[in-house]
Backbone as numpy.savetxt, mean C-alpha at the origin, in Angstrom:
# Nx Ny Nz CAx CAy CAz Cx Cy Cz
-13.57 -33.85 19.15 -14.42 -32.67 19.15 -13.53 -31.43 19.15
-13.99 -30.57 18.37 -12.90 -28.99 17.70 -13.11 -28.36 18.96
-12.72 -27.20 19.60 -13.42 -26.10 20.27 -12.91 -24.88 19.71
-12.40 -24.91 17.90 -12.02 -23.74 17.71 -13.27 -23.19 16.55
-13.17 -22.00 16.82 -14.37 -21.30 16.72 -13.85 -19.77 15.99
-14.28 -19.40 15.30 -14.33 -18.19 14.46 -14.63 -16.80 15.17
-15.27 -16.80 15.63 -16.03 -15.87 16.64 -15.44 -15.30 17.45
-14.14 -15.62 17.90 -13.26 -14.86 18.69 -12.12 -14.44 18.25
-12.00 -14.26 16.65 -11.15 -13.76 15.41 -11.10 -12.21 16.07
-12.19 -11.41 15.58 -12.32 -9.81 15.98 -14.02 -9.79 16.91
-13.18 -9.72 17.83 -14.67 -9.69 18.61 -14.46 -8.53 19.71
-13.66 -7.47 19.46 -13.50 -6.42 19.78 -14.65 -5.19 19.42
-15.37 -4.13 19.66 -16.35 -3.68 18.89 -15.48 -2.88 18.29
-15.99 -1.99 16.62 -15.77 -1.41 16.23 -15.29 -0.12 16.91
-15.75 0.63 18.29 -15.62 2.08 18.81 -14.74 1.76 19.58
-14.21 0.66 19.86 -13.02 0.84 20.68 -11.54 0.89 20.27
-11.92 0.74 18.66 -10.49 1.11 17.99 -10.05 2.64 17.95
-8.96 3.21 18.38 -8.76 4.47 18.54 -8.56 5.16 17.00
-7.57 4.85 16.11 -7.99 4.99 14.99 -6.99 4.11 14.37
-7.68 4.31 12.71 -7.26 2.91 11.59 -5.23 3.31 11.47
-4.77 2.27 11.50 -3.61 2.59 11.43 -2.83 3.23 10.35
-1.86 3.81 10.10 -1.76 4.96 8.89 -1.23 4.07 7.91
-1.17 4.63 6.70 -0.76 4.04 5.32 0.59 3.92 5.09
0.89 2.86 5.15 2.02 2.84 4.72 3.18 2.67 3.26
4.10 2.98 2.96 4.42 3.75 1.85 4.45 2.21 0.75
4.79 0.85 1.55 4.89 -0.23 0.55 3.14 -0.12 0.11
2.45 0.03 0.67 0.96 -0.31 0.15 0.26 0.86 -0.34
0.75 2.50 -0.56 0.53 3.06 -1.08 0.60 3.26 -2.70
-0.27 3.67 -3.27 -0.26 3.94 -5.05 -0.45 2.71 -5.50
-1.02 1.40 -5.14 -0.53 0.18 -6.47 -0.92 0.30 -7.59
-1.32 1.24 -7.99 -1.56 1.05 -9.44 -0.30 1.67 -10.06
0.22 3.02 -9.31 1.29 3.48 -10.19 2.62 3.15 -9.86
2.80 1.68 -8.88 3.60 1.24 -8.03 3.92 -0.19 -9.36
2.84 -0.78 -9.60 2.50 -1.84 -10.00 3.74 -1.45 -11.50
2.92 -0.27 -12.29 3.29 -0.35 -13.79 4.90 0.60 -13.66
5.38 1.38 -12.63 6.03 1.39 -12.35 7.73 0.22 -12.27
7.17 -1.17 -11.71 8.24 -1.88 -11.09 8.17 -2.62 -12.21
7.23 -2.92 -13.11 7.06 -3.82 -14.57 8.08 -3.06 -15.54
8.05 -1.74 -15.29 8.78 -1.34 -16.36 10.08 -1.34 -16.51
10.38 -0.96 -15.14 11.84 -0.89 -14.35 12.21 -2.28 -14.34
11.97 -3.58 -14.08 12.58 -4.49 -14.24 12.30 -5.25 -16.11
11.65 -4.55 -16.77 11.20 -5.11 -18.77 12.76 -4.18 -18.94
12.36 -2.70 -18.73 13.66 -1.85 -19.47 14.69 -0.84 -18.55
14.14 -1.20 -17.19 16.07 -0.69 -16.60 15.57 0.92 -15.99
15.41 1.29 -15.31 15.25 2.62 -14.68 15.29 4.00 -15.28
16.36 3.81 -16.22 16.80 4.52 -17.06 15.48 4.98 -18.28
14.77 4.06 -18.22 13.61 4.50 -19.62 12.41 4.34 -19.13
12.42 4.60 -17.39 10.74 4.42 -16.83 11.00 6.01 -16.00
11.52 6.88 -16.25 11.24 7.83 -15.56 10.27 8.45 -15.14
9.04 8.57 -16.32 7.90 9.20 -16.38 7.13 8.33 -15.38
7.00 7.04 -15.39 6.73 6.13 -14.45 7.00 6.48 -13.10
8.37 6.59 -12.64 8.73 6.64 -11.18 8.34 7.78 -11.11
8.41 9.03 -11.55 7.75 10.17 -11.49 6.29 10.29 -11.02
5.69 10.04 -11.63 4.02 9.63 -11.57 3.76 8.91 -10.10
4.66 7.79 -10.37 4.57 7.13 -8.71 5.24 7.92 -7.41
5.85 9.01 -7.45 6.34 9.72 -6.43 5.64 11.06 -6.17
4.66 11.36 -7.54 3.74 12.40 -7.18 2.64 11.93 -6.40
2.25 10.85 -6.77 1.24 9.26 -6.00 1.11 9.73 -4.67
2.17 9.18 -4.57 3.12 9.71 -2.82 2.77 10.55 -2.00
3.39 11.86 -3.01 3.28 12.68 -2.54 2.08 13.57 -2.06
1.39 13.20 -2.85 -0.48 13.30 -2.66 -0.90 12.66 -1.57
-0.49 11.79 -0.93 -0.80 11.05 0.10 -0.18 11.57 1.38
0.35 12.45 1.22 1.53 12.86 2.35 2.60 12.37 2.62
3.54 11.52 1.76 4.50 11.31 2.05 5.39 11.96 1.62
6.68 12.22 2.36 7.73 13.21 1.87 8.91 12.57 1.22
9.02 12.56 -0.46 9.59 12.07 -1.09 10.76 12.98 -1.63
């Protein structure tokens, strides 16, 4: 017989979380993170500038100081 049970996964209430934890910079932008690192590892850093660019304005929109 199991006694493991699901139900005591998050059984914390929602209002007692003080707040959601902040964003962090690996999980920020994936979209311009994504076509970014495809390009940089197809053709070399050197010919994705506009890319890393785009992904550091991403960023920077988010508040991070790049």
């Amino acid at each position: 017989m199991s006694t493991v049970s699901a139900a005591g996964v998050d059984s914390a209430p929602a209002t007692q979380c003080a707040e959601p934890k902040p964003l962090r910079p690996c999980c920020a932008c994936p979209e311009t993170k994504k076509v970014r690192d495809a390009c940089i590892i197809e053709k070399g850093e050197d010919q994705c500038s506009e890319l890393i660019e785009a992904h550091k304005d991403c960023m920077r929109a988010l508040g991070f100081k790049i």
